mmCIF file of C-alpha atoms in Angstrom:
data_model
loop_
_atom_site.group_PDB
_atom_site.id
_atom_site.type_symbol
_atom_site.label_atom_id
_atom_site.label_comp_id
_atom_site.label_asym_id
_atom_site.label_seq_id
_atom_site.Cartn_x
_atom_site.Cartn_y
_atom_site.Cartn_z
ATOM 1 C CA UNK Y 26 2.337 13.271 -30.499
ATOM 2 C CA UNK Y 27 1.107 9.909 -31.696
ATOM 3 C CA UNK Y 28 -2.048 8.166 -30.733
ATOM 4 C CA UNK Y 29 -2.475 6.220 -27.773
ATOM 5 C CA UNK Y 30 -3.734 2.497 -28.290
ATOM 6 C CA UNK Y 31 -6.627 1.342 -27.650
ATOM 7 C CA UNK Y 32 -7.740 -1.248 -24.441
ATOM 8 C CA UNK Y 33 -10.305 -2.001 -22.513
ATOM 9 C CA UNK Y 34 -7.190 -1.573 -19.371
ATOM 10 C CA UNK Y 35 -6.255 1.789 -18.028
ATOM 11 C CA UNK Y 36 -2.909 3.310 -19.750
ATOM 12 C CA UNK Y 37 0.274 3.473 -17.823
ATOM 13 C CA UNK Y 38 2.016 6.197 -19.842
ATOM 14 C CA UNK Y 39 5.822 7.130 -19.178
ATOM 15 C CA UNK Y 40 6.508 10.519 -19.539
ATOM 16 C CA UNK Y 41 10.086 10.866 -18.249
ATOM 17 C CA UNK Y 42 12.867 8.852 -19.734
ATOM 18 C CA UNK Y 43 16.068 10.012 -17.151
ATOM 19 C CA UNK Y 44 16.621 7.032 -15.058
ATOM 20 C CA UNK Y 45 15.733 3.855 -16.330
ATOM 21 C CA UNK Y 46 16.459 1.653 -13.364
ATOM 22 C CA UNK Y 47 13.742 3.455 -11.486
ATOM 23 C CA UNK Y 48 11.299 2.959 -15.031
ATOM 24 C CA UNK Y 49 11.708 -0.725 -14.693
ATOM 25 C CA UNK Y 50 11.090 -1.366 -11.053
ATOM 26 C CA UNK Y 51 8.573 1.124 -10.670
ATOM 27 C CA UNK Y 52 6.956 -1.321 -13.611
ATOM 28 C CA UNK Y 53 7.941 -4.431 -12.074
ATOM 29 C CA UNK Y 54 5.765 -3.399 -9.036
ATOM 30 C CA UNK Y 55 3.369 -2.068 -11.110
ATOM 31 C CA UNK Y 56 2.881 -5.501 -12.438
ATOM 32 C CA UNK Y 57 3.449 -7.758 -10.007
ATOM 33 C CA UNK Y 58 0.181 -9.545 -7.989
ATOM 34 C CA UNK Y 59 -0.097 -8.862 -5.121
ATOM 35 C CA UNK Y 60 -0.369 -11.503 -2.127
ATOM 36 C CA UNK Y 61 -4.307 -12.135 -2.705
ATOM 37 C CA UNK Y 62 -3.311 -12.627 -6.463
ATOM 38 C CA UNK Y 63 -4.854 -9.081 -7.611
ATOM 39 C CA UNK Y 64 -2.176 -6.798 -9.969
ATOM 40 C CA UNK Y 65 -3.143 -3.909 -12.282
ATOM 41 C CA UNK Y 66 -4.402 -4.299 -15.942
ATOM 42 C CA UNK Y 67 -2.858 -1.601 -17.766
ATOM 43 C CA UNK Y 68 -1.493 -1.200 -20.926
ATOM 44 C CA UNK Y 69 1.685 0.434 -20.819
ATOM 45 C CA UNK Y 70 2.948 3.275 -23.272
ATOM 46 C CA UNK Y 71 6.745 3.650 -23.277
ATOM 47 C CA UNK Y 72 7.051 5.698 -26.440
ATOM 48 C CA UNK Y 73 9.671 8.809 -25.892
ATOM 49 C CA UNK Y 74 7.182 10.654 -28.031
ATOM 50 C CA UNK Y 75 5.298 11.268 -24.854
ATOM 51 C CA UNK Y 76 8.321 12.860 -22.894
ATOM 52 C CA UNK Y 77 7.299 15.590 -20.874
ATOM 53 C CA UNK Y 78 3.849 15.548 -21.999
ATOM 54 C CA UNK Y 79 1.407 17.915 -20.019
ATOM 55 C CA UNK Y 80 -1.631 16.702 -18.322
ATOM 56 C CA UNK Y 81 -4.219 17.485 -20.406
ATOM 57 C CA UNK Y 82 -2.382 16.510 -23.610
ATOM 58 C CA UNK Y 83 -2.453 13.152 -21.938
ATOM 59 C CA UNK Y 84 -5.994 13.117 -20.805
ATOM 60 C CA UNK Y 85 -7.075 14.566 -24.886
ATOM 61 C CA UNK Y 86 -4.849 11.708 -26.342
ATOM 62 C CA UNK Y 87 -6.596 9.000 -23.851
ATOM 63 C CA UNK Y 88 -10.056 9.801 -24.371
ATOM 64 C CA UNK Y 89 -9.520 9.815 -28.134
ATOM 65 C CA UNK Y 90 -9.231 6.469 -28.370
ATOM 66 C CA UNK Y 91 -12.261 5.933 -26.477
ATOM 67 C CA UNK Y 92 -11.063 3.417 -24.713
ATOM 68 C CA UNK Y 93 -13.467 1.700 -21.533
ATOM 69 C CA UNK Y 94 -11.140 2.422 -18.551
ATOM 70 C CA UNK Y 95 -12.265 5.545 -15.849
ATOM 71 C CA UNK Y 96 -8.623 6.051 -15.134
ATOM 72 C CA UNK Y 97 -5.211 6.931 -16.838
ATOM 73 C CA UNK Y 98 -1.991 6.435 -14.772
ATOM 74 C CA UNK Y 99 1.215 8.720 -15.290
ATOM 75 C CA UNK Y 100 4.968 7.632 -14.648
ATOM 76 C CA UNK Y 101 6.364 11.059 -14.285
ATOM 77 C CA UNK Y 102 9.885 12.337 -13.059
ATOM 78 C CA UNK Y 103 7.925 12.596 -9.401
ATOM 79 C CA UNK Y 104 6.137 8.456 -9.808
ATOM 80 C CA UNK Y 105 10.145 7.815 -10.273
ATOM 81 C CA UNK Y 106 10.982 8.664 -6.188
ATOM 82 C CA UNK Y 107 11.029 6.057 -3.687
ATOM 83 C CA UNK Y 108 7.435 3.881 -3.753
ATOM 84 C CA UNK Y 109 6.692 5.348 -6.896
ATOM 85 C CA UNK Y 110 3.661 7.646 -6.333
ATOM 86 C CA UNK Y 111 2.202 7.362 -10.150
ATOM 87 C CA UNK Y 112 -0.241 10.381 -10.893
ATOM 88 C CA UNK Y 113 -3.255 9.058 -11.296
ATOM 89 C CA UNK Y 114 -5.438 10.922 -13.460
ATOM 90 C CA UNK Y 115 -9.505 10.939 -13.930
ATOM 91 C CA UNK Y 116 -10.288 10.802 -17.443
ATOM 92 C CA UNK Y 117 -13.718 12.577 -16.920
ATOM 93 C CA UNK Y 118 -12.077 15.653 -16.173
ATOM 94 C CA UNK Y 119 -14.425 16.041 -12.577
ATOM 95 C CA UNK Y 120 -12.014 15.089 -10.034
ATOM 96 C CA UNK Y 121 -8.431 16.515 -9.564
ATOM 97 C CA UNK Y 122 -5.468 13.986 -9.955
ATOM 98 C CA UNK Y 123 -3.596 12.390 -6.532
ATOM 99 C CA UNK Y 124 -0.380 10.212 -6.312
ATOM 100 C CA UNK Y 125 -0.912 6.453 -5.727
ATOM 101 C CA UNK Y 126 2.514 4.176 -4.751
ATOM 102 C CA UNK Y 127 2.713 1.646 -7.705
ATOM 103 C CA UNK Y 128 1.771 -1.124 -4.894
ATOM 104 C CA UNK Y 129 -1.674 -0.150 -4.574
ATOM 105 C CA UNK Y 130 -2.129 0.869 -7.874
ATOM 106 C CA UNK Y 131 -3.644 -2.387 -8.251
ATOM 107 C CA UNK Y 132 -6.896 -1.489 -6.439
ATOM 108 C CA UNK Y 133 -7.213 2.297 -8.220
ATOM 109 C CA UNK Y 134 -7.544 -0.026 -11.206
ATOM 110 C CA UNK Y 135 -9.704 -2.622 -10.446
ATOM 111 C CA UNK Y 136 -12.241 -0.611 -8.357
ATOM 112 C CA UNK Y 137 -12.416 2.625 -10.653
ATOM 113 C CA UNK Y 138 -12.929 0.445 -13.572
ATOM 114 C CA UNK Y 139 -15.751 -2.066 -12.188
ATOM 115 C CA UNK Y 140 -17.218 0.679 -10.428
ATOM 116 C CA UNK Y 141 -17.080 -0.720 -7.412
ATOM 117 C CA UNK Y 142 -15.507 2.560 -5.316
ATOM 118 C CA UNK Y 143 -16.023 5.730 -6.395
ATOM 119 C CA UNK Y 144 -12.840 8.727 -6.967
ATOM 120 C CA UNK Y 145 -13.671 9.964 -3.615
ATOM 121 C CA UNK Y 146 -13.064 6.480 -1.702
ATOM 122 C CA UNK Y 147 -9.317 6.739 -3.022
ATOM 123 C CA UNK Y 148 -8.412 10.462 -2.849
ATOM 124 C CA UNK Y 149 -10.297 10.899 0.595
ATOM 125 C CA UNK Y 150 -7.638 8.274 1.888
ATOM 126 C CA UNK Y 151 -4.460 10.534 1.101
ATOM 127 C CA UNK Y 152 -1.528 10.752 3.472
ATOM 128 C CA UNK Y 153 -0.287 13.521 5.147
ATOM 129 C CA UNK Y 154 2.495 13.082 1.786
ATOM 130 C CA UNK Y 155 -1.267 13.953 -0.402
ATOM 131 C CA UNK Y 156 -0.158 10.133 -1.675
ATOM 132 C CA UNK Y 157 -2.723 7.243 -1.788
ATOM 133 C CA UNK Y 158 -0.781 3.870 0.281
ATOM 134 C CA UNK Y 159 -3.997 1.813 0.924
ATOM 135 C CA UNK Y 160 -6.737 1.967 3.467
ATOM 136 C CA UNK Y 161 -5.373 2.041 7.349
#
């Protein structure tokens, strides 16, 4: 597999190349601000290369490029379903992964990365679905 680049944003890596519509919207939310004006920073990887890459393939390759982000984000086959719950993954290997819908995905990656929540704050808020939608 090839090397992930390097950034100081988290990686949005596509791992599942069967519906493109879905790939682009999921994106486009992905992307998009938000109505207070935040959005995610990520770099995104859409390299076939990393088709149906496992987990911790993902998490080796991320960490090898020592980049500064806490937090890696995976479009699988499942972030492709309606919302778009994107894996997101720790890259410190201490806290199991949980599904985010690509609108909040903004906040995963601002607070993670500034520090200013902590893992638990996100995947203590899970819905009944064991999907992150936002504090209620």
């Amino acid at each position: 597999m090839p090397a992930l680049p390097r950034t100081e944003n988290s990686l949005l890596v596509r791992t599942t190349f069967a519906d493109e519509k879905a790939w682009i919207d999921a994106l486009s939310v992905v992307l998009t601000e938000n109505d207070d004006g935040f959005r995610a920073y990520v770099e995104v990887v859409d390299d076939p290369a990393w088709e149906n890459a496992d987990l911790e393939r993902l998490r080796e390759a991320a960490r090898a490029t020592e980049n500064q982000a806490a937090v890696l984000f995976v479009v699988d086959h499942a972030a492709l379903e309606p919302d778009y719950p994107i894996l997101v993954v720790d890259l410190d290997d201490s806290h199991q992964p949980f599904r985010c819908v690509a609108y909040e995905l903004w906040g995963i990656d601002n607070n993670l990365n500034l520090a200013n929540m902590d893992w638990e704050d996100f995947a203590g808020n899970l819905g009944p679905d064991s999907i992150f939608r936002g504090f209620i």
